[in-house]
Amino acid sequence: MYLAENFKIMSDSQKEKLLNEIKSWNQVDQVTLLIKSMDNLSLGMIKFLFSATSDLLDSLKKSDQINILEEQANNIRYFQLLNEQPVEKKLKTIMSYLPLVDHRNPLKEQLGNCYFNLIIGILETCKKQNCYLIDCRYVVQLAFHHPLFNESQKTLFKKWSNHLEENILNSNNQCLQSR
């Protein structure tokens, strides 16, 4: 990883600039960076990235709402009700809730299938409408790295990721922008 290779030769001011840049990213990008980077990074770099996202973690821990969100994220019935919502609401919910899902949940397989089916439905709808493609890419990246999903589901997410990248590059539709 480029970031890991060059981290050792960065000055403190460059590290601070990078830290500020990472802090300005949205939560999905921050989590995706952490998840993707874990295998390739030294302990020092992991600590650095953790410090970049620690403000996010601190604000979540202090919030009473986080417990409610975690309960909803791990509740199959909640996601069955979500199927009736517009695609934009489904996307925002998945983007917010997927990182909160406990992959050790006793209903992991059912919960994983529920999320999987919801995500695939969102992807198919967005592909057909050529809308929210960037948000779909974020969801697929999160899902691909989440331990909730099995290998066959992750393989399908990888295919969707490649397909979305092609559509984003080939599309000049304003609707593909993240909301």
mmCIF file with all atom_site columns, N, CA and C in Angstrom, residues 11-40:
data_model
loop_
_atom_site.group_PDB
_atom_site.id
_atom_site.type_symbol
_atom_site.label_atom_id
_atom_site.label_alt_id
_atom_site.label_comp_id
_atom_site.label_asym_id
_atom_site.label_entity_id
_atom_site.label_seq_id
_atom_site.pdbx_PDB_ins_code
_atom_site.Cartn_x
_atom_site.Cartn_y
_atom_site.Cartn_z
_atom_site.occupancy
_atom_site.B_iso_or_equiv
_atom_site.pdbx_formal_charge
_atom_site.auth_seq_id
_atom_site.auth_comp_id
_atom_site.auth_asym_id
_atom_site.auth_atom_id
_atom_site.pdbx_PDB_model_num
ATOM 1  N N  . SER A 1 11 ? 7.456   13.606 7.093  1.00 0.00 ? 11 SER A N  1
ATOM 2  C CA . SER A 1 11 ? 7.765   14.493 8.213  1.00 0.00 ? 11 SER A CA 1
ATOM 3  C C  . SER A 1 11 ? 6.521   14.621 9.093  1.00 0.00 ? 11 SER A C  1
ATOM 4  N N  . ASP A 1 12 ? 6.712   15.152 10.287 1.00 0.00 ? 12 ASP A N  1
ATOM 5  C CA . ASP A 1 12 ? 5.580   15.327 11.195 1.00 0.00 ? 12 ASP A CA 1
ATOM 6  C C  . ASP A 1 12 ? 4.523   16.252 10.593 1.00 0.00 ? 12 ASP A C  1
ATOM 7  N N  . SER A 1 13 ? 4.953   17.282 9.884  1.00 0.00 ? 13 SER A N  1
ATOM 8  C CA . SER A 1 13 ? 3.977   18.190 9.275  1.00 0.00 ? 13 SER A CA 1
ATOM 9  C C  . SER A 1 13 ? 3.193   17.486 8.161  1.00 0.00 ? 13 SER A C  1
ATOM 10 N N  . GLN A 1 14 ? 3.856   16.614 7.414  1.00 0.00 ? 14 GLN A N  1
ATOM 11 C CA . GLN A 1 14 ? 3.150   15.844 6.381  1.00 0.00 ? 14 GLN A CA 1
ATOM 12 C C  . GLN A 1 14 ? 2.161   14.870 7.013  1.00 0.00 ? 14 GLN A C  1
ATOM 13 N N  . LYS A 1 15 ? 2.572   14.249 8.119  1.00 0.00 ? 15 LYS A N  1
ATOM 14 C CA . LYS A 1 15 ? 1.678   13.325 8.824  1.00 0.00 ? 15 LYS A CA 1
ATOM 15 C C  . LYS A 1 15 ? 0.454   14.073 9.345  1.00 0.00 ? 15 LYS A C  1
ATOM 16 N N  . GLU A 1 16 ? 0.659   15.275 9.875  1.00 0.00 ? 16 GLU A N  1
ATOM 17 C CA . GLU A 1 16 ? -0.455  16.075 10.385 1.00 0.00 ? 16 GLU A CA 1
ATOM 18 C C  . GLU A 1 16 ? -1.392  16.475 9.253  1.00 0.00 ? 16 GLU A C  1
ATOM 19 N N  . LYS A 1 17 ? -0.833  16.835 8.102  1.00 0.00 ? 17 LYS A N  1
ATOM 20 C CA . LYS A 1 17 ? -1.650  17.192 6.941  1.00 0.00 ? 17 LYS A CA 1
ATOM 21 C C  . LYS A 1 17 ? -2.478  15.984 6.481  1.00 0.00 ? 17 LYS A C  1
ATOM 22 N N  . LEU A 1 18 ? -1.852  14.817 6.447  1.00 0.00 ? 18 LEU A N  1
ATOM 23 C CA . LEU A 1 18 ? -2.564  13.606 6.062  1.00 0.00 ? 18 LEU A CA 1
ATOM 24 C C  . LEU A 1 18 ? -3.658  13.278 7.072  1.00 0.00 ? 18 LEU A C  1
ATOM 25 N N  . LEU A 1 19 ? -3.346  13.428 8.345  1.00 0.00 ? 19 LEU A N  1
ATOM 26 C CA . LEU A 1 19 ? -4.328  13.178 9.398  1.00 0.00 ? 19 LEU A CA 1
ATOM 27 C C  . LEU A 1 19 ? -5.541  14.086 9.225  1.00 0.00 ? 19 LEU A C  1
ATOM 28 N N  . ASN A 1 20 ? -5.323  15.357 8.962  1.00 0.00 ? 20 ASN A N  1
ATOM 29 C CA . ASN A 1 20 ? -6.428  16.292 8.748  1.00 0.00 ? 20 ASN A CA 1
ATOM 30 C C  . ASN A 1 20 ? -7.233  15.931 7.505  1.00 0.00 ? 20 ASN A C  1
ATOM 31 N N  . GLU A 1 21 ? -6.552  15.483 6.463  1.00 0.00 ? 21 GLU A N  1
ATOM 32 C CA . GLU A 1 21 ? -7.246  15.064 5.247  1.00 0.00 ? 21 GLU A CA 1
ATOM 33 C C  . GLU A 1 21 ? -8.156  13.873 5.531  1.00 0.00 ? 21 GLU A C  1
ATOM 34 N N  . ILE A 1 22 ? -7.646  12.862 6.241  1.00 0.00 ? 22 ILE A N  1
ATOM 35 C CA . ILE A 1 22 ? -8.435  11.677 6.561  1.00 0.00 ? 22 ILE A CA 1
ATOM 36 C C  . ILE A 1 22 ? -9.628  12.058 7.435  1.00 0.00 ? 22 ILE A C  1
ATOM 37 N N  . LYS A 1 23 ? -9.427  12.967 8.375  1.00 0.00 ? 23 LYS A N  1
ATOM 38 C CA . LYS A 1 23 ? -10.525 13.394 9.239  1.00 0.00 ? 23 LYS A CA 1
ATOM 39 C C  . LYS A 1 23 ? -11.621 14.114 8.460  1.00 0.00 ? 23 LYS A C  1
ATOM 40 N N  . SER A 1 24 ? -11.281 14.700 7.315  1.00 0.00 ? 24 SER A N  1
ATOM 41 C CA . SER A 1 24 ? -12.285 15.410 6.524  1.00 0.00 ? 24 SER A CA 1
ATOM 42 C C  . SER A 1 24 ? -13.124 14.454 5.668  1.00 0.00 ? 24 SER A C  1
ATOM 43 N N  . TRP A 1 25 ? -12.711 13.200 5.544  1.00 0.00 ? 25 TRP A N  1
ATOM 44 C CA . TRP A 1 25 ? -13.450 12.228 4.745  1.00 0.00 ? 25 TRP A CA 1
ATOM 45 C C  . TRP A 1 25 ? -14.742 11.853 5.449  1.00 0.00 ? 25 TRP A C  1
ATOM 46 N N  . ASN A 1 26 ? -15.686 11.317 4.683  1.00 0.00 ? 26 ASN A N  1
ATOM 47 C CA . ASN A 1 26 ? -16.910 10.842 5.307  1.00 0.00 ? 26 ASN A CA 1
ATOM 48 C C  . ASN A 1 26 ? -16.619 9.538  6.056  1.00 0.00 ? 26 ASN A C  1
ATOM 49 N N  . GLN A 1 27 ? -17.560 9.137  6.894  1.00 0.00 ? 27 GLN A N  1
ATOM 50 C CA . GLN A 1 27 ? -17.359 7.969  7.764  1.00 0.00 ? 27 GLN A CA 1
ATOM 51 C C  . GLN A 1 27 ? -17.129 6.692  6.974  1.00 0.00 ? 27 GLN A C  1
ATOM 52 N N  . VAL A 1 28 ? -17.808 6.536  5.882  1.00 0.00 ? 28 VAL A N  1
ATOM 53 C CA . VAL A 1 28 ? -17.664 5.320  5.080  1.00 0.00 ? 28 VAL A CA 1
ATOM 54 C C  . VAL A 1 28 ? -16.238 5.217  4.543  1.00 0.00 ? 28 VAL A C  1
ATOM 55 N N  . ASP A 1 29 ? -15.704 6.321  4.022  1.00 0.00 ? 29 ASP A N  1
ATOM 56 C CA . ASP A 1 29 ? -14.342 6.303  3.508  1.00 0.00 ? 29 ASP A CA 1
ATOM 57 C C  . ASP A 1 29 ? -13.329 6.011  4.612  1.00 0.00 ? 29 ASP A C  1
ATOM 58 N N  . GLN A 1 30 ? -13.541 6.586  5.799  1.00 0.00 ? 30 GLN A N  1
ATOM 59 C CA . GLN A 1 30 ? -12.634 6.341  6.918  1.00 0.00 ? 30 GLN A CA 1
ATOM 60 C C  . GLN A 1 30 ? -12.633 4.868  7.312  1.00 0.00 ? 30 GLN A C  1
ATOM 61 N N  . VAL A 1 31 ? -13.816 4.303  7.450  1.00 0.00 ? 31 VAL A N  1
ATOM 62 C CA . VAL A 1 31 ? -13.926 2.892  7.841  1.00 0.00 ? 31 VAL A CA 1
ATOM 63 C C  . VAL A 1 31 ? -13.350 1.993  6.754  1.00 0.00 ? 31 VAL A C  1
ATOM 64 N N  . THR A 1 32 ? -13.631 2.320  5.504  1.00 0.00 ? 32 THR A N  1
ATOM 65 C CA . THR A 1 32 ? -13.101 1.527  4.393  1.00 0.00 ? 32 THR A CA 1
ATOM 66 C C  . THR A 1 32 ? -11.577 1.549  4.401  1.00 0.00 ? 32 THR A C  1
ATOM 67 N N  . LEU A 1 33 ? -10.981 2.706  4.609  1.00 0.00 ? 33 LEU A N  1
ATOM 68 C CA . LEU A 1 33 ? -9.523  2.806  4.676  1.00 0.00 ? 33 LEU A CA 1
ATOM 69 C C  . LEU A 1 33 ? -8.967  1.924  5.796  1.00 0.00 ? 33 LEU A C  1
ATOM 70 N N  . LEU A 1 34 ? -9.575  2.006  6.966  1.00 0.00 ? 34 LEU A N  1
ATOM 71 C CA . LEU A 1 34 ? -9.095  1.189  8.086  1.00 0.00 ? 34 LEU A CA 1
ATOM 72 C C  . LEU A 1 34 ? -9.196  -0.303 7.789  1.00 0.00 ? 34 LEU A C  1
ATOM 73 N N  . ILE A 1 35 ? -10.333 -0.724 7.282  1.00 0.00 ? 35 ILE A N  1
ATOM 74 C CA . ILE A 1 35 ? -10.549 -2.146 7.025  1.00 0.00 ? 35 ILE A CA 1
ATOM 75 C C  . ILE A 1 35 ? -9.593  -2.647 5.946  1.00 0.00 ? 35 ILE A C  1
ATOM 76 N N  . LYS A 1 36 ? -9.471  -1.902 4.871  1.00 0.00 ? 36 LYS A N  1
ATOM 77 C CA . LYS A 1 36 ? -8.610  -2.325 3.769  1.00 0.00 ? 36 LYS A CA 1
ATOM 78 C C  . LYS A 1 36 ? -7.135  -2.316 4.156  1.00 0.00 ? 36 LYS A C  1
ATOM 79 N N  . SER A 1 37 ? -6.754  -1.466 5.067  1.00 0.00 ? 37 SER A N  1
ATOM 80 C CA . SER A 1 37 ? -5.346  -1.265 5.383  1.00 0.00 ? 37 SER A CA 1
ATOM 81 C C  . SER A 1 37 ? -4.798  -2.184 6.462  1.00 0.00 ? 37 SER A C  1
ATOM 82 N N  . MET A 1 38 ? -5.645  -2.819 7.217  1.00 0.00 ? 38 MET A N  1
ATOM 83 C CA . MET A 1 38 ? -5.200  -3.561 8.399  1.00 0.00 ? 38 MET A CA 1
ATOM 84 C C  . MET A 1 38 ? -4.114  -4.599 8.116  1.00 0.00 ? 38 MET A C  1
ATOM 85 N N  . ASP A 1 39 ? -4.239  -5.357 7.049  1.00 0.00 ? 39 ASP A N  1
ATOM 86 C CA . ASP A 1 39 ? -3.273  -6.418 6.776  1.00 0.00 ? 39 ASP A CA 1
ATOM 87 C C  . ASP A 1 39 ? -1.919  -5.892 6.327  1.00 0.00 ? 39 ASP A C  1
ATOM 88 N N  . ASN A 1 40 ? -1.875  -4.717 5.742  1.00 0.00 ? 40 ASN A N  1
ATOM 89 C CA . ASN A 1 40 ? -0.659  -4.200 5.126  1.00 0.00 ? 40 ASN A CA 1
ATOM 90 C C  . ASN A 1 40 ? 0.101   -3.190 5.987  1.00 0.00 ? 40 ASN A C  1
#
